[in-house]
Coordinates of C-alpha atoms in Angstrom, one line a residue:
X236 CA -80.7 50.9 10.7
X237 CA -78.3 48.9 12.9
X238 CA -77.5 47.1 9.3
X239 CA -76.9 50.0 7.4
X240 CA -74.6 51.1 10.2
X241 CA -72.8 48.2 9.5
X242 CA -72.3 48.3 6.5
X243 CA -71.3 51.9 6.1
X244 CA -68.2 50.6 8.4
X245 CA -66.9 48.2 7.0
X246 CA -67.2 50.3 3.7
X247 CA -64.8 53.0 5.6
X248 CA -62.5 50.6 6.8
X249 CA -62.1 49.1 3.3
X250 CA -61.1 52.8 1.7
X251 CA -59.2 53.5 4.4
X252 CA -56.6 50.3 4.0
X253 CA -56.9 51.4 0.5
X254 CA -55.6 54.8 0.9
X255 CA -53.1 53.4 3.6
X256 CA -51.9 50.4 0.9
X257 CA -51.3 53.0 -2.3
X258 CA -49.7 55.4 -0.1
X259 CA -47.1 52.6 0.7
X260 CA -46.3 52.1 -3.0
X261 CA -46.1 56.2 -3.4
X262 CA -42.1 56.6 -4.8
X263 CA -42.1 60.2 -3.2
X264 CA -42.5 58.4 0.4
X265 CA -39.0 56.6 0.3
X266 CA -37.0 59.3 -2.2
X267 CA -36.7 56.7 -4.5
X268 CA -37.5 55.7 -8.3
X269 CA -40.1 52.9 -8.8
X270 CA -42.6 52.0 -11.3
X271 CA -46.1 51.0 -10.8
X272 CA -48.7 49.4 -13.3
X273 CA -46.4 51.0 -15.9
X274 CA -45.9 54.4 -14.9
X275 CA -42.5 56.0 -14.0
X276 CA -42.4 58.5 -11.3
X277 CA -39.0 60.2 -10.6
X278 CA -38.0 62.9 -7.9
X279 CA -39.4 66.4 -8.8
X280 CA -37.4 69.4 -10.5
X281 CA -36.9 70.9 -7.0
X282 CA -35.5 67.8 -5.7
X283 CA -32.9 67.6 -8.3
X284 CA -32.0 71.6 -7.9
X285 CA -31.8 70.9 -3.9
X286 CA -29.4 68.0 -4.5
X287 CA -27.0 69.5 -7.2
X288 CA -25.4 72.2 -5.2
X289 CA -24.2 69.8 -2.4
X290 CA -22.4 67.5 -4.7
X291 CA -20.3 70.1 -6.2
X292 CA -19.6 72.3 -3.0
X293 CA -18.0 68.7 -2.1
X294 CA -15.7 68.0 -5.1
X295 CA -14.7 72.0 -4.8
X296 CA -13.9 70.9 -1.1
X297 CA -11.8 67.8 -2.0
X298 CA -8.4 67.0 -0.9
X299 CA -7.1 67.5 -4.2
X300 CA -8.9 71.1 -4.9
X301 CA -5.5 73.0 -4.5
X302 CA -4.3 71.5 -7.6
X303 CA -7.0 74.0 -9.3
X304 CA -5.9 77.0 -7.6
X305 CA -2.4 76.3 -8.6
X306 CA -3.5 75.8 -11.9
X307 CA -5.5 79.0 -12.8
X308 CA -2.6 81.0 -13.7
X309 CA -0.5 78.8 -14.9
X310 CA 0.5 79.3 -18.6
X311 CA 2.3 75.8 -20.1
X312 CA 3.5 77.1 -23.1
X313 CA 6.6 78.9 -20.8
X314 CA 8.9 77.2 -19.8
X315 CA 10.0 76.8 -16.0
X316 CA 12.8 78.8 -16.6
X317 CA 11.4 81.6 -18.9
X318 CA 12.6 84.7 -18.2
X319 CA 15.6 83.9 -16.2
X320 CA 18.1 83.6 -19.3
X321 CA 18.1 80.5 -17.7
X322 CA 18.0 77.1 -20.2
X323 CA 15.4 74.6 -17.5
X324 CA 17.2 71.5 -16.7
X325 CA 16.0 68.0 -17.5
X326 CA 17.2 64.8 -16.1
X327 CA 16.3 61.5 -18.3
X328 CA 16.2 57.8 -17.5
X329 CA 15.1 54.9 -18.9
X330 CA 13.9 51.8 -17.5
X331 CA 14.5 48.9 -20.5
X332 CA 10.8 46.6 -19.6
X333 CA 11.9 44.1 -22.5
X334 CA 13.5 43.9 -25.9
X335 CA 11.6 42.6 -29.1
X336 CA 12.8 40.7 -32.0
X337 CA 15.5 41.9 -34.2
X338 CA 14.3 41.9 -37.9
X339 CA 17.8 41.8 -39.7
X340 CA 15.5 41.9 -43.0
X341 CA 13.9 45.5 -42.3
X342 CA 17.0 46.8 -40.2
X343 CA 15.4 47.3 -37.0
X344 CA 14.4 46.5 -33.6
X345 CA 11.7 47.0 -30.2
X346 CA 11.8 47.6 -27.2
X347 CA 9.3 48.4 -23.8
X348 CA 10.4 51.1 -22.0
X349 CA 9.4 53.1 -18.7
X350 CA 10.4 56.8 -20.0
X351 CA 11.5 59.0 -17.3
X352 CA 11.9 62.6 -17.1
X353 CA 12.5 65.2 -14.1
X354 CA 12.5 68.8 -14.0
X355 CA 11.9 71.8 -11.5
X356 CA 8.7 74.3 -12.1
X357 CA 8.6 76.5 -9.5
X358 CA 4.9 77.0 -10.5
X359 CA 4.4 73.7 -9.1
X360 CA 5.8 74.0 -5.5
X361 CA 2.8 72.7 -2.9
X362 CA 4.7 74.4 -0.1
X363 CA 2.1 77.3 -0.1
X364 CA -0.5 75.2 -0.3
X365 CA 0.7 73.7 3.1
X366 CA 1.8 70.2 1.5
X367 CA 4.6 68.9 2.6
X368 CA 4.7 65.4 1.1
X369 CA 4.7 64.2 -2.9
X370 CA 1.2 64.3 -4.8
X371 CA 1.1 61.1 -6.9
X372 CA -1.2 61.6 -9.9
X373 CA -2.3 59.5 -12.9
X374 CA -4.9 62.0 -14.4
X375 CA -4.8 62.8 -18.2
X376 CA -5.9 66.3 -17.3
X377 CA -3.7 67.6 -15.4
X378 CA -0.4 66.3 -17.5
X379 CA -2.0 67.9 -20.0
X380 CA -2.5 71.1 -18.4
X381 CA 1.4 71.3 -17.3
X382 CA 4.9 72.2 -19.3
X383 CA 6.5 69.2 -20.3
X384 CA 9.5 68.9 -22.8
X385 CA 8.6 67.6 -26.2
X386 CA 11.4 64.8 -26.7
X387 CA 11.1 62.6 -29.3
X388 CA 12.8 59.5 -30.5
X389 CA 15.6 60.4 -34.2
X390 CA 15.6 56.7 -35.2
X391 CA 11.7 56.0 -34.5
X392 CA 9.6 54.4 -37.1
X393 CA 6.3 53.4 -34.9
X394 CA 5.8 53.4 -31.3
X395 CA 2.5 53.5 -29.0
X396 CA 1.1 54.8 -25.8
X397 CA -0.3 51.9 -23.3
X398 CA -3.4 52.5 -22.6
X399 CA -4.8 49.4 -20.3
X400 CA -6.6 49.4 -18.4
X401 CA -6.2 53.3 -17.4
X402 CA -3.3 55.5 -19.4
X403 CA 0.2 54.4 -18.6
X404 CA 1.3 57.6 -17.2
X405 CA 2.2 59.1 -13.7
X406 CA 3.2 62.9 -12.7
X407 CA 4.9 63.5 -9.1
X408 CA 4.9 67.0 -7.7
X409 CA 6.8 67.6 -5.0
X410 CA 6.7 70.5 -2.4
X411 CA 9.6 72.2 -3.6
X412 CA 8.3 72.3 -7.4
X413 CA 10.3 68.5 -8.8
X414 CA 7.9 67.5 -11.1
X415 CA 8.6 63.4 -12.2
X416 CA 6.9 62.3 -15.9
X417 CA 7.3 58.9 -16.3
X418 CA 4.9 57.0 -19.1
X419 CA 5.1 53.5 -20.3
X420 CA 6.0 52.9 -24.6
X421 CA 6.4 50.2 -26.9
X422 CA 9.0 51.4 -29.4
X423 CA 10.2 50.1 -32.5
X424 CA 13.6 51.8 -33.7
X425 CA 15.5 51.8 -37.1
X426 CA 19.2 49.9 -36.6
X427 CA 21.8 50.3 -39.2
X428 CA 23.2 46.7 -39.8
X429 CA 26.3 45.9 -41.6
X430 CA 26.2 41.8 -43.1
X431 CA 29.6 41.4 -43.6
X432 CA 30.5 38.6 -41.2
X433 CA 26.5 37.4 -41.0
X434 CA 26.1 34.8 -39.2
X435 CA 29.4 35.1 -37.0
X436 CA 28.4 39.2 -36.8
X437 CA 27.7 42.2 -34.2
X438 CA 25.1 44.6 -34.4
X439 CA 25.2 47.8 -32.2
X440 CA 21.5 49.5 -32.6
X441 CA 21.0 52.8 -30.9
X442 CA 18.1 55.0 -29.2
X443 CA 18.9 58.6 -30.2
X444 CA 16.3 61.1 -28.1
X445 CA 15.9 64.7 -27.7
X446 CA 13.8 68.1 -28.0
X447 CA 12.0 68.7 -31.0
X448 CA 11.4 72.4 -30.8
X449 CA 12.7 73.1 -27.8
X450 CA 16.7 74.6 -28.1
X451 CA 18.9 74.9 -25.8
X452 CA 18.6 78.3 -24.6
X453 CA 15.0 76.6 -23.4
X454 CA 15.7 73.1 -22.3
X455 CA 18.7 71.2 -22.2
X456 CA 18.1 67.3 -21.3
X457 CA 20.9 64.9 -19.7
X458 CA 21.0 61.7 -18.2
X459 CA 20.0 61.2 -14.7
X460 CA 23.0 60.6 -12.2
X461 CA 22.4 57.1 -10.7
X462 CA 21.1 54.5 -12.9
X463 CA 20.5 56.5 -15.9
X464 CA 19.8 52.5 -17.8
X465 CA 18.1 50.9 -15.7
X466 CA 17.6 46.9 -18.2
X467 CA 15.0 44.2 -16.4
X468 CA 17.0 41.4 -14.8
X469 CA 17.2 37.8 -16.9
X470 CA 16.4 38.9 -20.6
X471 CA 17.0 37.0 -23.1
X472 CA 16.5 37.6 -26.9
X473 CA 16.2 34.6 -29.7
X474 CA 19.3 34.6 -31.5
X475 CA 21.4 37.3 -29.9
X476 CA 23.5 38.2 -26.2
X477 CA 22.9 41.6 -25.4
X478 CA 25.7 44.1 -24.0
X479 CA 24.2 47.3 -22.8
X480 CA 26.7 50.1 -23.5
X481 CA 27.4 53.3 -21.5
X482 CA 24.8 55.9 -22.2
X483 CA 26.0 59.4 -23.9
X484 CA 24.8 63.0 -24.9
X485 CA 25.5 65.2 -27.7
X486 CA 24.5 69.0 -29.1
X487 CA 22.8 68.7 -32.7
X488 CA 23.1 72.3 -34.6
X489 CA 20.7 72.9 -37.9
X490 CA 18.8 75.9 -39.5
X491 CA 16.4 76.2 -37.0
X492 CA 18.7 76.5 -34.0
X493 CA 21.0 74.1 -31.4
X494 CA 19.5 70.9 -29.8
X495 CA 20.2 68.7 -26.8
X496 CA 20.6 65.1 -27.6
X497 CA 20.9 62.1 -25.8
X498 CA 21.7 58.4 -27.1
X499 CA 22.3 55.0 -25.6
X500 CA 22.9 51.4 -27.8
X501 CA 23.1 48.5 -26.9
X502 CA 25.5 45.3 -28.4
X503 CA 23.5 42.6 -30.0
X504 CA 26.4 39.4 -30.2
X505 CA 24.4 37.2 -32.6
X506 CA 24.6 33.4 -31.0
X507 CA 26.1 30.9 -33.4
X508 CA 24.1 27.9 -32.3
X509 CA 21.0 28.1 -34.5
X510 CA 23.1 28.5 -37.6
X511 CA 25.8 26.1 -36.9
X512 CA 22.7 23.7 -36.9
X513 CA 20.2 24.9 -39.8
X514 CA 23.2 26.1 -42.1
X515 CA 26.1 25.2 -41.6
X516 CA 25.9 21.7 -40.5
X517 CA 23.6 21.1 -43.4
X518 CA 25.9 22.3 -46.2
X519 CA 29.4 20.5 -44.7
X520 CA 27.0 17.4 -44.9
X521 CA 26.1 18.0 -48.6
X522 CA 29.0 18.5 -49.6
X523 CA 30.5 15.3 -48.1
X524 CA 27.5 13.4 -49.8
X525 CA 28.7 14.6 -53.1
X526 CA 32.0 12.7 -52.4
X527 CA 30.2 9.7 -52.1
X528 CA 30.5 9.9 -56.2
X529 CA 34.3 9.1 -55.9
X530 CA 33.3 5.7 -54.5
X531 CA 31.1 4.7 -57.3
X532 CA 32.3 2.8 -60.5
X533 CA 33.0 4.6 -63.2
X534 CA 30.0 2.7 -65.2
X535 CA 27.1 3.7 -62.5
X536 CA 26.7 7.1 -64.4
X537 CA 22.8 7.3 -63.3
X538 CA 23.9 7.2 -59.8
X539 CA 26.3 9.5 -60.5
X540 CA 25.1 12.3 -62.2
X541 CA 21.6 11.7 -59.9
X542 CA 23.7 12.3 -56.7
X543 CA 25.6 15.4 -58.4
X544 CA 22.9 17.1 -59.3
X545 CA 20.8 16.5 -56.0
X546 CA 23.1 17.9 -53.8
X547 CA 23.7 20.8 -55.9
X548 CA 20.0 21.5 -55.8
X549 CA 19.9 21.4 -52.4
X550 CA 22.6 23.8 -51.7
X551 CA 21.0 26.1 -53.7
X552 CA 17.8 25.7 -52.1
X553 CA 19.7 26.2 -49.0
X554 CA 21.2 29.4 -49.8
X555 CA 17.8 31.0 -51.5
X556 CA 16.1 30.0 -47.9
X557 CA 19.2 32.1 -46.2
X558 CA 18.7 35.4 -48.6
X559 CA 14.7 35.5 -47.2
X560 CA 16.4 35.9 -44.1
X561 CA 18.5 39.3 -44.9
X562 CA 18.0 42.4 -46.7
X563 CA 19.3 42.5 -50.4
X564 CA 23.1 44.0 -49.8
X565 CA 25.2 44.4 -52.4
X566 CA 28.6 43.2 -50.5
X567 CA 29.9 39.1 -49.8
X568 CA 28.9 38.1 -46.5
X569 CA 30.5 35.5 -44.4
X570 CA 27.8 33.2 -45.6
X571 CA 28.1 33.9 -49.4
X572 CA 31.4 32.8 -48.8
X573 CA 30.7 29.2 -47.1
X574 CA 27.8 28.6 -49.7
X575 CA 30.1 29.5 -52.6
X576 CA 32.7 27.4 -51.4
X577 CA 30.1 24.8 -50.8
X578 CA 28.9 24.8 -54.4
X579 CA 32.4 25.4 -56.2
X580 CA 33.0 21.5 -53.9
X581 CA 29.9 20.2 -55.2
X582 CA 30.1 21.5 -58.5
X583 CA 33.6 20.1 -58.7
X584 CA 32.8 16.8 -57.8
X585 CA 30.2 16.7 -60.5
X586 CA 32.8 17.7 -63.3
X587 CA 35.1 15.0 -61.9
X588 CA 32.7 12.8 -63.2
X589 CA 32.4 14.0 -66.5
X590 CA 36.2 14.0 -66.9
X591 CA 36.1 10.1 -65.4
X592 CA 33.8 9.3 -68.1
X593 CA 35.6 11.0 -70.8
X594 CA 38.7 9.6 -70.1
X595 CA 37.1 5.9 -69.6
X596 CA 35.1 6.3 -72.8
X597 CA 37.7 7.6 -75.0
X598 CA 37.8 6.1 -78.2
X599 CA 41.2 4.2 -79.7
X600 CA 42.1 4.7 -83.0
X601 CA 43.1 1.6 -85.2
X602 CA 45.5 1.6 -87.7
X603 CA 43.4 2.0 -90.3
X604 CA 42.3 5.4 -89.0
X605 CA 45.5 6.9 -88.5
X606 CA 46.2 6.2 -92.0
X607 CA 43.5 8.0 -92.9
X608 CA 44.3 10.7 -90.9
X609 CA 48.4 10.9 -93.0
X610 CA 46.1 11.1 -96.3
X611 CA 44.1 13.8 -95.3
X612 CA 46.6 16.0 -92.8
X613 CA 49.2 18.2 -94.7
X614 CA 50.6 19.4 -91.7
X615 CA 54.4 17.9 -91.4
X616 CA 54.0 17.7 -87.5
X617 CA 51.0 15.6 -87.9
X618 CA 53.2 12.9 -90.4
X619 CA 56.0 12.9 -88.3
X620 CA 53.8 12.1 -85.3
X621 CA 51.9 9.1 -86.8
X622 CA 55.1 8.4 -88.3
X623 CA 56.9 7.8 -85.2
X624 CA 53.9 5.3 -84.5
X625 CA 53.8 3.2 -87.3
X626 CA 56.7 0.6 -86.0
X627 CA 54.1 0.1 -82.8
X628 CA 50.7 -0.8 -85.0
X629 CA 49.6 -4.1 -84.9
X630 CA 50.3 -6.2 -88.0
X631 CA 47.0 -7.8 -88.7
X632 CA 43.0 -7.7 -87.1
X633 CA 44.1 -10.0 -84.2
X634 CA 46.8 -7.4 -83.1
X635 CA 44.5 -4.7 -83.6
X636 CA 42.0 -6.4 -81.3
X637 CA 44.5 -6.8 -78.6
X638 CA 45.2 -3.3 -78.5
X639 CA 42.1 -2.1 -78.2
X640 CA 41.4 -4.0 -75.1
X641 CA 44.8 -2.7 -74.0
X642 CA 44.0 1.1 -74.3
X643 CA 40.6 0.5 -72.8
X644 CA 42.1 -1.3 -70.1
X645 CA 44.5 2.2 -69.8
X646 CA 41.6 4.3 -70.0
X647 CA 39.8 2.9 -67.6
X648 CA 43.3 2.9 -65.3
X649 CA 43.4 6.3 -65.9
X650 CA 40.1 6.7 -64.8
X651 CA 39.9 5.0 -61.7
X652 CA 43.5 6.7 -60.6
X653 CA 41.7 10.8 -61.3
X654 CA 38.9 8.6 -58.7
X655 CA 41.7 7.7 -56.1
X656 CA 43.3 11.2 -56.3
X657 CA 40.1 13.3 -56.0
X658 CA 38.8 10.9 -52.8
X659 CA 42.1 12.4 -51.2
X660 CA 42.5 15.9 -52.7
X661 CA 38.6 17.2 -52.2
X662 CA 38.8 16.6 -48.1
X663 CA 42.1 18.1 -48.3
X664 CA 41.2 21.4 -50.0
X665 CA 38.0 21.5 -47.9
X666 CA 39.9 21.1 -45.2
X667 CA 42.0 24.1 -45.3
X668 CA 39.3 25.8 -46.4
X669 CA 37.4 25.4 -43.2
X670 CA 40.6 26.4 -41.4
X671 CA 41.3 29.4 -43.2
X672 CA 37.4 30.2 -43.1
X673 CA 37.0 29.8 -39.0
X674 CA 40.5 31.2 -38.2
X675 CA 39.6 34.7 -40.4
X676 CA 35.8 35.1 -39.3
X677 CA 36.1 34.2 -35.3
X678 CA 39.0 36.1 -35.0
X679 CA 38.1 39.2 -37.0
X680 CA 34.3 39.1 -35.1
X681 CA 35.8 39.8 -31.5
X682 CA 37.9 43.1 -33.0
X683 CA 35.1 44.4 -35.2
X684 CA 33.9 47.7 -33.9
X685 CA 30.3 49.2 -35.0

């Protein structure tokens, strides 16, 4: 008996560290979600019912909650001042983040901007709520739950919101209703460009901004006080100095009723290094190579006519490179004027040649020939002419040999003195070229006005 005792004992203790041991693992002991040999066992519906009205009852509680109540009557299609005859009052200012590229070719330009915009909505005061210091909010829905004027940018061809890594967009209320709406954009604007004096030009590209529906018996924007352009210290643009002009407003009338504008622009002084170095000082080289001809002997015509041609090539590969650059105007530009120029010197120097040659190869008539020529010419001028030459032909073939060498020797005189006179006269007429071209341009760039 004593046995079986024993063994019903120790057969109780074992279930009872069982039971104890799968209690332990129960997931309703701790409150929490667990899974055992493949089973998932979550809190019970009650649980989650028990749980739910807590969580809410503390968000309704939040520090922030009075931005509901405010919010339950508040209709955003009127505007702060409906009612009162009363146009609401917007102040505007811009903070310039950075300026993009300037595509001559497309007329336009970008720019990152920090758009600013105040108003007061007495709606919004926090003063009955008891707040007496500015509510700093980032929250999509509440900006879109508010009035807010619906500017928009004339001259705007694309532009985009930031949105990383949360919306680029803050609202300030402040107790006595100032509402602040400042958002972050990447713009790029349209820019009417005139070409005239490109490369030695000025641009003056502007950002036009106002309401879109809104007239002015609703909303009427202006430029804030102090700092109304506010432009990030140490910018610098490739290819251009910017001026940043004084800011201004103006009053746009159409069918649909009168409009509040506002515009700014800004003076792009295009920097004459880069084309002093890829254009100009290209072209005054070619042309000075094509002089090189003068130096040559009238008999090197493959040199010649090789070195003629190259460098007119090359200018004109020069100037197709520089009309990539712009867009297809129909006026002469400052540059059209140094390529032509350019070109009429290179083209000279290559008909210089062929008049050297000519003169060098011309062929003497003998005797014999000019006879021919009295036989055949019944023109009286043309006897009297060869008439007056007969005392100077040469009596026999000897004497006619002798004069030949003599005329070619003349020829070639005649020749090598065009040679002498062009290695002077091209630099000259270049020369004064380059005077009248730098004295016109530089001087009529600093008076131009945009």
């Amino acid at each position: 008996m004593s046995t079986n005792f024993h063994k019903m004992y120790i057969l109780l203790v074992l279930v009872f560290m069982c039971h104890q041991f799968v209690y332990s693992l129960d997931p309703l002991s701790n409150g929490s979600s667990n899974t055992f040999q493949g089973i998932s066992v979550s809190p019970s519906e009650d649980e989650i019912h028990s749980t739910t009205p807590a969580s809410n009852t503390d968000e309704d509680n939040g520090p922030l909650s009075f931005l509901d109540d405010m919010l339950i009557k508040y209709d955003k299609r009127a505007w702060p001042t409906y009612g009162t005859g009363k146009p609401t009052a917007v102040s505007v200012n811009m903070y310039v983040n950075s300026l993009g590229s300037i595509n001559a070719a497309n007329m336009e330009f970008s720019m990152d901007i920090y758009l600013r915009q105040s108003w007061v909505d007495p709606r919004l005061g926090l003063t009955r709520f008891g707040i007496n210091n500015t509510v700093t909010l980032n929250g999509q829905d509440i900006i879109d739950d508010i009035w807010k004027p619906d500017l928009f940018f004339r001259n705007l061809k694309t532009a985009k919101f930031h949105m990383v890594t949360v919306p680029n967009k803050l609202i300030k209320l402040s107790p006595d209703g100032t509402v602040l709406f400042s958002m972050r954009l990447t713009l790029r604007l349209s820019c009417h460009m005139t070409f005239r004096h490109y490369p030695l030009d000025t641009q003056r590209c502007w950002v036009v901004l106002g309401t879109y529906a809104q007239t002015m018996d609703q909303v009427v924007i202006s430029w804030q006080k102090d700092h109304p352009i506010t432009i990030e210290q140490e910018m610098e643009l490739p290819e251009f100095d910017m001026i940043a002009q004084p800011p201004g407003s103006f009053k746009r009338e159409i069918d649909t009723g009168a409009f509040s504008f506002l515009n700014v622009s800004f003076l792009f002084v295009r920097q004459n290094g880069y084309h002093l170095v890829q254009t100009y000082l290209p072209t005054f080289l070619i042309v000075m190579i094509s002089w090189v001809s003068f130096w040559l002997h009238v008999d090197a015509t493959p040199a010649r006519v090789t070195l003629g041609v190259t460098t007119l090539l090359t200018l004109t590969t020069v100037a197709s490179g520089i009309r990539t650059q712009l867009p297809p105007v129909s006026y002469v530009k400052a540059i059209d004027v140094w390529i032509g120029a350019c070109s009429v010197m290179v083209f000279g120097a290559l008909l210089e040649f062929t008049l050297v040659n000519y003169l060098s190869r011309r062929k003497v008539r003998t005797s014999e020939q000019k006879a021919t020529l009295k036989m055949f010419s019944k023109s009286r001028q043309v006897l009297e002419f060869y008439k007056g030459d007969a005392s100077t032909d040469c009596k026999n073939q000897a004497e006619n040999l002798e004069c030949t060498e003599e005329e070619k020797k003349a020829n070639l005189k005649r020749a090598l003195t065009v040679d002498r006179i062009c290695r002077i006269l091209f630099p000259v007429i270049f020369l004064v070229f380059n005077i009248a071209y730098w004295s016109y341009y530089l001087h009529v760039s600093q008076y131009v006005v945009i």
